[in-house]
Amino acid sequence: MLNWDEFARQLILILHRDVAQGSRAAVQLLDEIMAYPGLSADWRLPRHPQASSPVMTMHLAKGDYRLAFFSTFTTLAMPMDAALQQIKIECFFPADDATARKAHQLALSQSSGDKNAACPAE
């Protein structure tokens, strides 16, 4: 992942917001993450909501392959069952034409049963 710091920083921001909304699971997860060595000091403090974007971009590279996806989170804000309010659905979409073409090529190769046709060698 080429932009790990940026991507992880946005995930930490989301986690801080969940903590502020009273999620016990988010508190536990944040405590666990904050115990990891080498974390940036500014990740420990929540930031203002206007600092975040509604989408996150993830840039991946392996050998000559370069892929870019943007990520969105969907939450159920007013469900009839309160337990459903905790569900988050994350979806990744190609962020550029080259990634869309490669993702389509990979999907076709997977559906045809040829798992290595479009994938870089391990």
mmCIF file of N, CA and C in Angstrom:
data_model
loop_
_atom_site.group_PDB
_atom_site.id
_atom_site.type_symbol
_atom_site.label_atom_id
_atom_site.label_comp_id
_atom_site.label_asym_id
_atom_site.label_seq_id
_atom_site.Cartn_x
_atom_site.Cartn_y
_atom_site.Cartn_z
ATOM 1 N N MET A 1 0.861 -1.163 0.000
ATOM 2 C CA MET A 1 0.000 0.000 0.000
ATOM 3 C C MET A 1 0.906 1.223 0.000
ATOM 4 N N LEU A 2 0.760 2.028 -1.020
ATOM 5 C CA LEU A 2 1.645 3.178 -1.178
ATOM 6 C C LEU A 2 1.298 4.338 -0.248
ATOM 7 N N ASN A 3 0.042 4.477 0.124
ATOM 8 C CA ASN A 3 -0.370 5.610 0.959
ATOM 9 C C ASN A 3 -0.915 5.146 2.315
ATOM 10 N N TRP A 4 -0.199 4.193 2.920
ATOM 11 C CA TRP A 4 -0.643 3.621 4.189
ATOM 12 C C TRP A 4 -0.889 4.684 5.256
ATOM 13 N N ASP A 5 0.034 5.617 5.431
ATOM 14 C CA ASP A 5 -0.097 6.612 6.503
ATOM 15 C C ASP A 5 -1.386 7.424 6.340
ATOM 16 N N GLU A 6 -1.637 7.888 5.138
ATOM 17 C CA GLU A 6 -2.844 8.683 4.871
ATOM 18 C C GLU A 6 -4.113 7.851 5.086
ATOM 19 N N PHE A 7 -4.125 6.632 4.557
ATOM 20 C CA PHE A 7 -5.295 5.765 4.655
ATOM 21 C C PHE A 7 -5.568 5.386 6.107
ATOM 22 N N ALA A 8 -4.540 4.960 6.816
ATOM 23 C CA ALA A 8 -4.693 4.566 8.223
ATOM 24 C C ALA A 8 -5.122 5.754 9.076
ATOM 25 N N ARG A 9 -4.588 6.937 8.782
ATOM 26 C CA ARG A 9 -4.956 8.142 9.537
ATOM 27 C C ARG A 9 -6.463 8.400 9.422
ATOM 28 N N GLN A 10 -7.020 8.212 8.229
ATOM 29 C CA GLN A 10 -8.461 8.420 8.055
ATOM 30 C C GLN A 10 -9.269 7.365 8.807
ATOM 31 N N LEU A 11 -8.784 6.131 8.837
ATOM 32 C CA LEU A 11 -9.479 5.088 9.600
ATOM 33 C C LEU A 11 -9.452 5.389 11.097
ATOM 34 N N ILE A 12 -8.335 5.894 11.580
ATOM 35 C CA ILE A 12 -8.224 6.266 12.996
ATOM 36 C C ILE A 12 -9.184 7.407 13.315
ATOM 37 N N LEU A 13 -9.330 8.355 12.412
ATOM 38 C CA LEU A 13 -10.269 9.456 12.608
ATOM 39 C C LEU A 13 -11.697 8.922 12.753
ATOM 40 N N ILE A 14 -12.066 7.977 11.899
ATOM 41 C CA ILE A 14 -13.391 7.363 11.987
ATOM 42 C C ILE A 14 -13.560 6.649 13.328
ATOM 43 N N LEU A 15 -12.521 5.969 13.765
ATOM 44 C CA LEU A 15 -12.571 5.268 15.048
ATOM 45 C C LEU A 15 -12.741 6.246 16.211
ATOM 46 N N HIS A 16 -12.039 7.369 16.168
ATOM 47 C CA HIS A 16 -12.207 8.404 17.197
ATOM 48 C C HIS A 16 -13.652 8.915 17.229
ATOM 49 N N ARG A 17 -14.263 9.093 16.064
ATOM 50 C CA ARG A 17 -15.659 9.540 16.014
ATOM 51 C C ARG A 17 -16.584 8.501 16.641
ATOM 52 N N ASP A 18 -16.320 7.208 16.371
ATOM 53 C CA ASP A 18 -17.137 6.145 16.959
ATOM 54 C C ASP A 18 -16.998 6.133 18.481
ATOM 55 N N VAL A 19 -15.795 6.386 18.965
ATOM 56 C CA VAL A 19 -15.568 6.470 20.412
ATOM 57 C C VAL A 19 -16.375 7.633 20.992
ATOM 58 N N ALA A 20 -16.345 8.783 20.323
ATOM 59 C CA ALA A 20 -17.080 9.955 20.793
ATOM 60 C C ALA A 20 -18.591 9.716 20.808
ATOM 61 N N GLN A 21 -19.067 8.809 19.965
ATOM 62 C CA GLN A 21 -20.497 8.492 19.917
ATOM 63 C C GLN A 21 -20.873 7.405 20.925
ATOM 64 N N GLY A 22 -19.897 6.938 21.711
ATOM 65 C CA GLY A 22 -20.187 6.010 22.797
ATOM 66 C C GLY A 22 -20.062 4.537 22.467
ATOM 67 N N SER A 23 -19.408 4.205 21.379
ATOM 68 C CA SER A 23 -19.252 2.792 21.017
ATOM 69 C C SER A 23 -18.198 2.127 21.909
ATOM 70 N N ARG A 24 -18.635 1.141 22.700
ATOM 71 C CA ARG A 24 -17.695 0.418 23.560
ATOM 72 C C ARG A 24 -16.704 -0.399 22.734
ATOM 73 N N ALA A 25 -17.187 -0.982 21.650
ATOM 74 C CA ALA A 25 -16.301 -1.762 20.784
ATOM 75 C C ALA A 25 -15.224 -0.862 20.182
ATOM 76 N N ALA A 26 -15.593 0.366 19.817
ATOM 77 C CA ALA A 26 -14.618 1.305 19.261
ATOM 78 C C ALA A 26 -13.579 1.694 20.302
ATOM 79 N N VAL A 27 -13.991 1.865 21.558
ATOM 80 C CA VAL A 27 -13.056 2.184 22.640
ATOM 81 C C VAL A 27 -12.033 1.066 22.788
ATOM 82 N N GLN A 28 -12.505 -0.172 22.792
ATOM 83 C CA GLN A 28 -11.600 -1.308 22.930
ATOM 84 C C GLN A 28 -10.628 -1.386 21.758
ATOM 85 N N LEU A 29 -11.147 -1.217 20.547
ATOM 86 C CA LEU A 29 -10.290 -1.283 19.365
ATOM 87 C C LEU A 29 -9.278 -0.140 19.364
ATOM 88 N N LEU A 30 -9.714 1.064 19.689
ATOM 89 C CA LEU A 30 -8.796 2.208 19.731
ATOM 90 C C LEU A 30 -7.709 1.989 20.778
ATOM 91 N N ASP A 31 -8.081 1.493 21.960
ATOM 92 C CA ASP A 31 -7.089 1.210 23.006
ATOM 93 C C ASP A 31 -6.057 0.194 22.512
ATOM 94 N N GLU A 32 -6.538 -0.840 21.832
ATOM 95 C CA GLU A 32 -5.630 -1.865 21.310
ATOM 96 C C GLU A 32 -4.675 -1.274 20.261
ATOM 97 N N ILE A 33 -5.215 -0.491 19.360
ATOM 98 C CA ILE A 33 -4.382 0.110 18.304
ATOM 99 C C ILE A 33 -3.377 1.087 18.894
ATOM 100 N N MET A 34 -3.810 1.876 19.864
ATOM 101 C CA MET A 34 -2.915 2.878 20.453
ATOM 102 C C MET A 34 -1.764 2.237 21.231
ATOM 103 N N ALA A 35 -1.881 0.958 21.561
ATOM 104 C CA ALA A 35 -0.798 0.250 22.255
ATOM 105 C C ALA A 35 0.291 -0.215 21.287
ATOM 106 N N TYR A 36 0.023 -0.144 19.984
ATOM 107 C CA TYR A 36 1.029 -0.560 19.001
ATOM 108 C C TYR A 36 2.225 0.382 19.046
ATOM 109 N N PRO A 37 3.422 -0.152 18.907
ATOM 110 C CA PRO A 37 4.601 0.717 18.917
ATOM 111 C C PRO A 37 4.714 1.521 17.610
ATOM 112 N N GLY A 38 5.299 2.690 17.710
ATOM 113 C CA GLY A 38 5.620 3.482 16.524
ATOM 114 C C GLY A 38 4.480 4.267 15.914
ATOM 115 N N LEU A 39 3.357 4.389 16.617
ATOM 116 C CA LEU A 39 2.248 5.168 16.065
ATOM 117 C C LEU A 39 2.551 6.656 16.123
ATOM 118 N N SER A 40 2.068 7.367 15.138
ATOM 119 C CA SER A 40 2.212 8.818 15.117
ATOM 120 C C SER A 40 1.483 9.416 16.317
ATOM 121 N N ALA A 41 2.093 10.377 16.978
ATOM 122 C CA ALA A 41 1.494 10.982 18.174
ATOM 123 C C ALA A 41 0.169 11.665 17.857
ATOM 124 N N ASP A 42 0.021 12.227 16.659
ATOM 125 C CA ASP A 42 -1.223 12.931 16.346
ATOM 126 C C ASP A 42 -2.398 11.965 16.117
ATOM 127 N N TRP A 43 -2.138 10.674 15.992
ATOM 128 C CA TRP A 43 -3.224 9.700 15.864
ATOM 129 C C TRP A 43 -3.917 9.480 17.205
ATOM 130 N N ARG A 44 -3.277 9.847 18.284
ATOM 131 C CA ARG A 44 -3.827 9.588 19.612
ATOM 132 C C ARG A 44 -4.942 10.567 19.994
ATOM 133 N N LEU A 45 -5.002 11.699 19.300
ATOM 134 C CA LEU A 45 -6.001 12.717 19.611
ATOM 135 C C LEU A 45 -7.011 12.825 18.481
ATOM 136 N N PRO A 46 -8.289 12.972 18.828
ATOM 137 C CA PRO A 46 -9.290 13.135 17.774
ATOM 138 C C PRO A 46 -9.095 14.459 17.039
ATOM 139 N N ARG A 47 -9.450 14.474 15.776
ATOM 140 C CA ARG A 47 -9.370 15.698 14.965
ATOM 141 C C ARG A 47 -10.781 16.201 14.702
ATOM 142 N N HIS A 48 -10.838 17.411 14.173
ATOM 143 C CA HIS A 48 -12.136 17.987 13.836
ATOM 144 C C HIS A 48 -12.741 17.263 12.631
ATOM 145 N N PRO A 49 -14.057 17.048 12.623
ATOM 146 C CA PRO A 49 -14.703 16.325 11.534
ATOM 147 C C PRO A 49 -14.463 16.929 10.149
ATOM 148 N N GLN A 50 -14.300 18.235 10.049
ATOM 149 C CA GLN A 50 -14.093 18.836 8.733
ATOM 150 C C GLN A 50 -12.756 18.422 8.122
ATOM 151 N N ALA A 51 -11.889 17.794 8.905
ATOM 152 C CA ALA A 51 -10.594 17.354 8.396
ATOM 153 C C ALA A 51 -10.706 16.055 7.599
ATOM 154 N N SER A 52 -11.871 15.416 7.630
ATOM 155 C CA SER A 52 -11.999 14.136 6.950
ATOM 156 C C SER A 52 -12.727 14.296 5.622
ATOM 157 N N SER A 53 -12.509 13.324 4.770
ATOM 158 C CA SER A 53 -13.147 13.285 3.471
ATOM 159 C C SER A 53 -14.220 12.208 3.490
ATOM 160 N N PRO A 54 -15.272 12.341 2.687
ATOM 161 C CA PRO A 54 -16.280 11.287 2.649
ATOM 162 C C PRO A 54 -15.793 10.015 1.942
ATOM 163 N N VAL A 55 -14.688 10.105 1.231
ATOM 164 C CA VAL A 55 -14.106 8.933 0.575
ATOM 165 C C VAL A 55 -12.625 8.854 0.930
ATOM 166 N N MET A 56 -12.115 7.637 0.915
ATOM 167 C CA MET A 56 -10.688 7.421 1.155
ATOM 168 C C MET A 56 -10.114 6.739 -0.074
ATOM 169 N N THR A 57 -8.921 7.138 -0.462
ATOM 170 C CA THR A 57 -8.277 6.523 -1.617
ATOM 171 C C THR A 57 -7.147 5.630 -1.143
ATOM 172 N N MET A 58 -7.098 4.425 -1.713
ATOM 173 C CA MET A 58 -6.061 3.464 -1.378
ATOM 174 C C MET A 58 -5.270 3.173 -2.656
ATOM 175 N N HIS A 59 -3.958 3.351 -2.579
ATOM 176 C CA HIS A 59 -3.076 3.101 -3.721
ATOM 177 C C HIS A 59 -2.244 1.851 -3.427
ATOM 178 N N LEU A 60 -2.349 0.869 -4.307
ATOM 179 C CA LEU A 60 -1.646 -0.401 -4.141
ATOM 180 C C LEU A 60 -0.630 -0.578 -5.251
ATOM 181 N N ALA A 61 0.456 -1.268 -4.937
ATOM 182 C CA ALA A 61 1.473 -1.575 -5.944
ATOM 183 C C ALA A 61 2.054 -2.938 -5.651
ATOM 184 N N LYS A 62 2.290 -3.680 -6.714
ATOM 185 C CA LYS A 62 2.988 -4.955 -6.621
ATOM 186 C C LYS A 62 3.708 -5.126 -7.952
ATOM 187 N N GLY A 63 5.021 -5.114 -7.893
ATOM 188 C CA GLY A 63 5.785 -5.172 -9.138
ATOM 189 C C GLY A 63 5.421 -3.998 -10.024
ATOM 190 N N ASP A 64 5.050 -4.281 -11.260
ATOM 191 C CA ASP A 64 4.657 -3.225 -12.195
ATOM 192 C C ASP A 64 3.189 -2.829 -12.082
ATOM 193 N N TYR A 65 2.437 -3.529 -11.257
ATOM 194 C CA TYR A 65 1.014 -3.237 -11.126
ATOM 195 C C TYR A 65 0.805 -2.067 -10.173
ATOM 196 N N ARG A 66 -0.037 -1.139 -10.594
ATOM 197 C CA ARG A 66 -0.437 -0.003 -9.774
ATOM 198 C C ARG A 66 -1.950 0.076 -9.841
ATOM 199 N N LEU A 67 -2.592 0.043 -8.677
ATOM 200 C CA LEU A 67 -4.047 0.106 -8.604
ATOM 201 C C LEU A 67 -4.450 1.187 -7.618
ATOM 202 N N ALA A 68 -5.562 1.844 -7.895
ATOM 203 C CA ALA A 68 -6.093 2.867 -6.994
ATOM 204 C C ALA A 68 -7.585 2.629 -6.813
ATOM 205 N N PHE A 69 -8.002 2.583 -5.577
ATOM 206 C CA PHE A 69 -9.411 2.394 -5.248
ATOM 207 C C PHE A 69 -9.836 3.497 -4.288
ATOM 208 N N PHE A 70 -11.096 3.899 -4.373
ATOM 209 C CA PHE A 70 -11.610 4.761 -3.316
ATOM 210 C C PHE A 70 -12.602 3.953 -2.508
ATOM 211 N N SER A 71 -12.681 4.287 -1.252
ATOM 212 C CA SER A 71 -13.473 3.529 -0.297
ATOM 213 C C SER A 71 -14.552 4.427 0.280
ATOM 214 N N THR A 72 -15.720 3.863 0.465
ATOM 215 C CA THR A 72 -16.797 4.571 1.147
ATOM 216 C C THR A 72 -17.342 3.678 2.253
ATOM 217 N N PHE A 73 -17.835 4.295 3.306
ATOM 218 C CA PHE A 73 -18.491 3.576 4.392
ATOM 219 C C PHE A 73 -19.966 3.933 4.380
ATOM 220 N N THR A 74 -20.799 2.937 4.560
ATOM 221 C CA THR A 74 -22.238 3.155 4.687
ATOM 222 C C THR A 74 -22.642 2.672 6.073
ATOM 223 N N THR A 75 -23.453 3.461 6.738
ATOM 224 C CA THR A 75 -23.986 3.056 8.037
ATOM 225 C C THR A 75 -25.503 3.171 7.992
ATOM 226 N N LEU A 76 -26.152 2.422 8.843
ATOM 227 C CA LEU A 76 -27.605 2.469 8.956
ATOM 228 C C LEU A 76 -27.936 3.427 10.093
ATOM 229 N N ALA A 77 -28.289 4.647 9.767
ATOM 230 C CA ALA A 77 -28.439 5.693 10.770
ATOM 231 C C ALA A 77 -29.706 5.575 11.604
ATOM 232 N N MET A 78 -30.793 5.114 11.035
ATOM 233 C CA MET A 78 -32.057 5.073 11.776
ATOM 234 C C MET A 78 -32.736 3.706 11.630
ATOM 235 N N PRO A 79 -32.042 2.607 11.949
ATOM 236 C CA PRO A 79 -32.675 1.289 11.780
ATOM 237 C C PRO A 79 -33.730 1.037 12.851
ATOM 238 N N MET A 80 -34.632 0.136 12.557
ATOM 239 C CA MET A 80 -35.662 -0.254 13.532
ATOM 240 C C MET A 80 -35.032 -1.051 14.683
ATOM 241 N N ASP A 81 -33.977 -1.798 14.390
ATOM 242 C CA ASP A 81 -33.258 -2.585 15.389
ATOM 243 C C ASP A 81 -31.972 -1.827 15.729
ATOM 244 N N ALA A 82 -31.814 -1.422 16.983
ATOM 245 C CA ALA A 82 -30.669 -0.614 17.391
ATOM 246 C C ALA A 82 -29.337 -1.305 17.131
ATOM 247 N N ALA A 83 -29.314 -2.628 17.161
ATOM 248 C CA ALA A 83 -28.066 -3.357 16.907
ATOM 249 C C ALA A 83 -27.562 -3.109 15.493
ATOM 250 N N LEU A 84 -28.467 -2.860 14.561
ATOM 251 C CA LEU A 84 -28.064 -2.608 13.172
ATOM 252 C C LEU A 84 -27.337 -1.276 13.004
ATOM 253 N N GLN A 85 -27.510 -0.385 13.953
ATOM 254 C CA GLN A 85 -26.857 0.922 13.877
ATOM 255 C C GLN A 85 -25.337 0.784 13.962
ATOM 256 N N GLN A 86 -24.854 -0.312 14.509
ATOM 257 C CA GLN A 86 -23.411 -0.530 14.641
ATOM 258 C C GLN A 86 -22.770 -1.068 13.367
ATOM 259 N N ILE A 87 -23.575 -1.483 12.404
ATOM 260 C CA ILE A 87 -23.040 -2.078 11.175
ATOM 261 C C ILE A 87 -22.466 -1.003 10.270
ATOM 262 N N LYS A 88 -21.279 -1.281 9.750
ATOM 263 C CA LYS A 88 -20.647 -0.409 8.758
ATOM 264 C C LYS A 88 -20.329 -1.276 7.548
ATOM 265 N N ILE A 89 -20.661 -0.777 6.381
ATOM 266 C CA ILE A 89 -20.388 -1.495 5.145
ATOM 267 C C ILE A 89 -19.363 -0.674 4.365
ATOM 268 N N GLU A 90 -18.205 -1.292 4.104
ATOM 269 C CA GLU A 90 -17.169 -0.600 3.359
ATOM 270 C C GLU A 90 -17.132 -1.164 1.941
ATOM 271 N N CYS A 91 -17.135 -0.273 0.963
ATOM 272 C CA CYS A 91 -17.081 -0.673 -0.439
ATOM 273 C C CYS A 91 -15.894 0.015 -1.103
ATOM 274 N N PHE A 92 -15.213 -0.736 -1.970
ATOM 275 C CA PHE A 92 -14.088 -0.194 -2.731
ATOM 276 C C PHE A 92 -14.472 -0.123 -4.198
ATOM 277 N N PHE A 93 -14.128 0.992 -4.832
ATOM 278 C CA PHE A 93 -14.418 1.225 -6.239
ATOM 279 C C PHE A 93 -13.137 1.668 -6.936
ATOM 280 N N PRO A 94 -12.962 1.300 -8.201
ATOM 281 C CA PRO A 94 -11.778 1.771 -8.932
ATOM 282 C C PRO A 94 -11.750 3.303 -8.967
ATOM 283 N N ALA A 95 -10.587 3.869 -8.689
ATOM 284 C CA ALA A 95 -10.444 5.324 -8.669
ATOM 285 C C ALA A 95 -9.978 5.882 -10.006
ATOM 286 N N ASP A 96 -9.608 5.013 -10.942
ATOM 287 C CA ASP A 96 -9.180 5.479 -12.256
ATOM 288 C C ASP A 96 -9.485 4.408 -13.305
ATOM 289 N N ASP A 97 -9.371 4.789 -14.560
ATOM 290 C CA ASP A 97 -9.705 3.863 -15.656
ATOM 291 C C ASP A 97 -8.790 2.639 -15.686
ATOM 292 N N ALA A 98 -7.513 2.832 -15.420
ATOM 293 C CA ALA A 98 -6.577 1.699 -15.451
ATOM 294 C C ALA A 98 -6.945 0.660 -14.390
ATOM 295 N N THR A 99 -7.308 1.120 -13.210
ATOM 296 C CA THR A 99 -7.715 0.199 -12.140
ATOM 297 C C THR A 99 -9.023 -0.493 -12.503
ATOM 298 N N ALA A 100 -9.957 0.242 -13.087
ATOM 299 C CA ALA A 100 -11.228 -0.363 -13.497
ATOM 300 C C ALA A 100 -10.987 -1.467 -14.524
ATOM 301 N N ARG A 101 -10.117 -1.215 -15.490
ATOM 302 C CA ARG A 101 -9.810 -2.229 -16.498
ATOM 303 C C ARG A 101 -9.163 -3.457 -15.855
ATOM 304 N N LYS A 102 -8.202 -3.243 -14.971
ATOM 305 C CA LYS A 102 -7.511 -4.363 -14.318
ATOM 306 C C LYS A 102 -8.481 -5.145 -13.421
ATOM 307 N N ALA A 103 -9.336 -4.459 -12.688
ATOM 308 C CA ALA A 103 -10.308 -5.136 -11.826
ATOM 309 C C ALA A 103 -11.267 -5.970 -12.670
ATOM 310 N N HIS A 104 -11.701 -5.431 -13.784
ATOM 311 C CA HIS A 104 -12.581 -6.170 -14.686
ATOM 312 C C HIS A 104 -11.860 -7.404 -15.239
ATOM 313 N N GLN A 105 -10.612 -7.219 -15.640
ATOM 314 C CA GLN A 105 -9.804 -8.333 -16.159
ATOM 315 C C GLN A 105 -9.633 -9.418 -15.090
ATOM 316 N N LEU A 106 -9.340 -9.023 -13.871
ATOM 317 C CA LEU A 106 -9.192 -9.987 -12.780
ATOM 318 C C LEU A 106 -10.502 -10.712 -12.492
ATOM 319 N N ALA A 107 -11.614 -9.995 -12.507
ATOM 320 C CA ALA A 107 -12.910 -10.614 -12.266
ATOM 321 C C ALA A 107 -13.236 -11.637 -13.349
ATOM 322 N N LEU A 108 -12.936 -11.295 -14.594
ATOM 323 C CA LEU A 108 -13.186 -12.232 -15.688
ATOM 324 C C LEU A 108 -12.329 -13.485 -15.552
ATOM 325 N N SER A 109 -11.065 -13.297 -15.178
ATOM 326 C CA SER A 109 -10.181 -14.453 -15.044
ATOM 327 C C SER A 109 -10.614 -15.340 -13.881
ATOM 328 N N GLN A 110 -11.135 -14.737 -12.812
ATOM 329 C CA GLN A 110 -11.617 -15.522 -11.663
ATOM 330 C C GLN A 110 -12.875 -16.296 -12.026
ATOM 331 N N SER A 111 -13.766 -15.681 -12.785
ATOM 332 C CA SER A 111 -15.012 -16.361 -13.130
ATOM 333 C C SER A 111 -14.782 -17.473 -14.147
ATOM 334 N N SER A 112 -13.704 -17.370 -14.930
ATOM 335 C CA SER A 112 -13.416 -18.424 -15.910
ATOM 336 C C SER A 112 -12.611 -19.564 -15.290
ATOM 337 N N GLY A 113 -12.220 -19.399 -14.044
ATOM 338 C CA GLY A 113 -11.478 -20.452 -13.366
ATOM 339 C C GLY A 113 -9.982 -20.351 -13.512
ATOM 340 N N ASP A 114 -9.492 -19.390 -14.283
ATOM 341 C CA ASP A 114 -8.048 -19.208 -14.479
ATOM 342 C C ASP A 114 -7.565 -18.183 -13.466
ATOM 343 N N LYS A 115 -7.217 -18.630 -12.267
ATOM 344 C CA LYS A 115 -6.892 -17.728 -11.166
ATOM 345 C C LYS A 115 -5.585 -16.974 -11.342
ATOM 346 N N ASN A 116 -4.722 -17.396 -12.248
ATOM 347 C CA ASN A 116 -3.446 -16.729 -12.416
ATOM 348 C C ASN A 116 -3.339 -15.941 -13.717
ATOM 349 N N ALA A 117 -4.389 -15.909 -14.509
ATOM 350 C CA ALA A 117 -4.326 -15.290 -15.833
ATOM 351 C C ALA A 117 -3.962 -13.815 -15.776
ATOM 352 N N ALA A 118 -4.546 -13.070 -14.856
ATOM 353 C CA ALA A 118 -4.318 -11.634 -14.830
ATOM 354 C C ALA A 118 -3.578 -11.178 -13.582
ATOM 355 N N CYS A 119 -3.222 -12.107 -12.718
ATOM 356 C CA CYS A 119 -2.580 -11.755 -11.453
ATOM 357 C C CYS A 119 -1.069 -11.786 -11.600
ATOM 358 N N PRO A 120 -0.386 -10.849 -10.948
ATOM 359 C CA PRO A 120 1.069 -10.893 -10.973
ATOM 360 C C PRO A 120 1.580 -12.127 -10.238
ATOM 361 N N ALA A 121 2.723 -12.605 -10.642
ATOM 362 C CA ALA A 121 3.314 -13.775 -10.001
ATOM 363 C C ALA A 121 3.626 -13.466 -8.551
ATOM 364 N N GLU A 122 3.402 -14.443 -7.708
ATOM 365 C CA GLU A 122 3.693 -14.299 -6.270
ATOM 366 C C GLU A 122 5.180 -14.412 -6.032
#
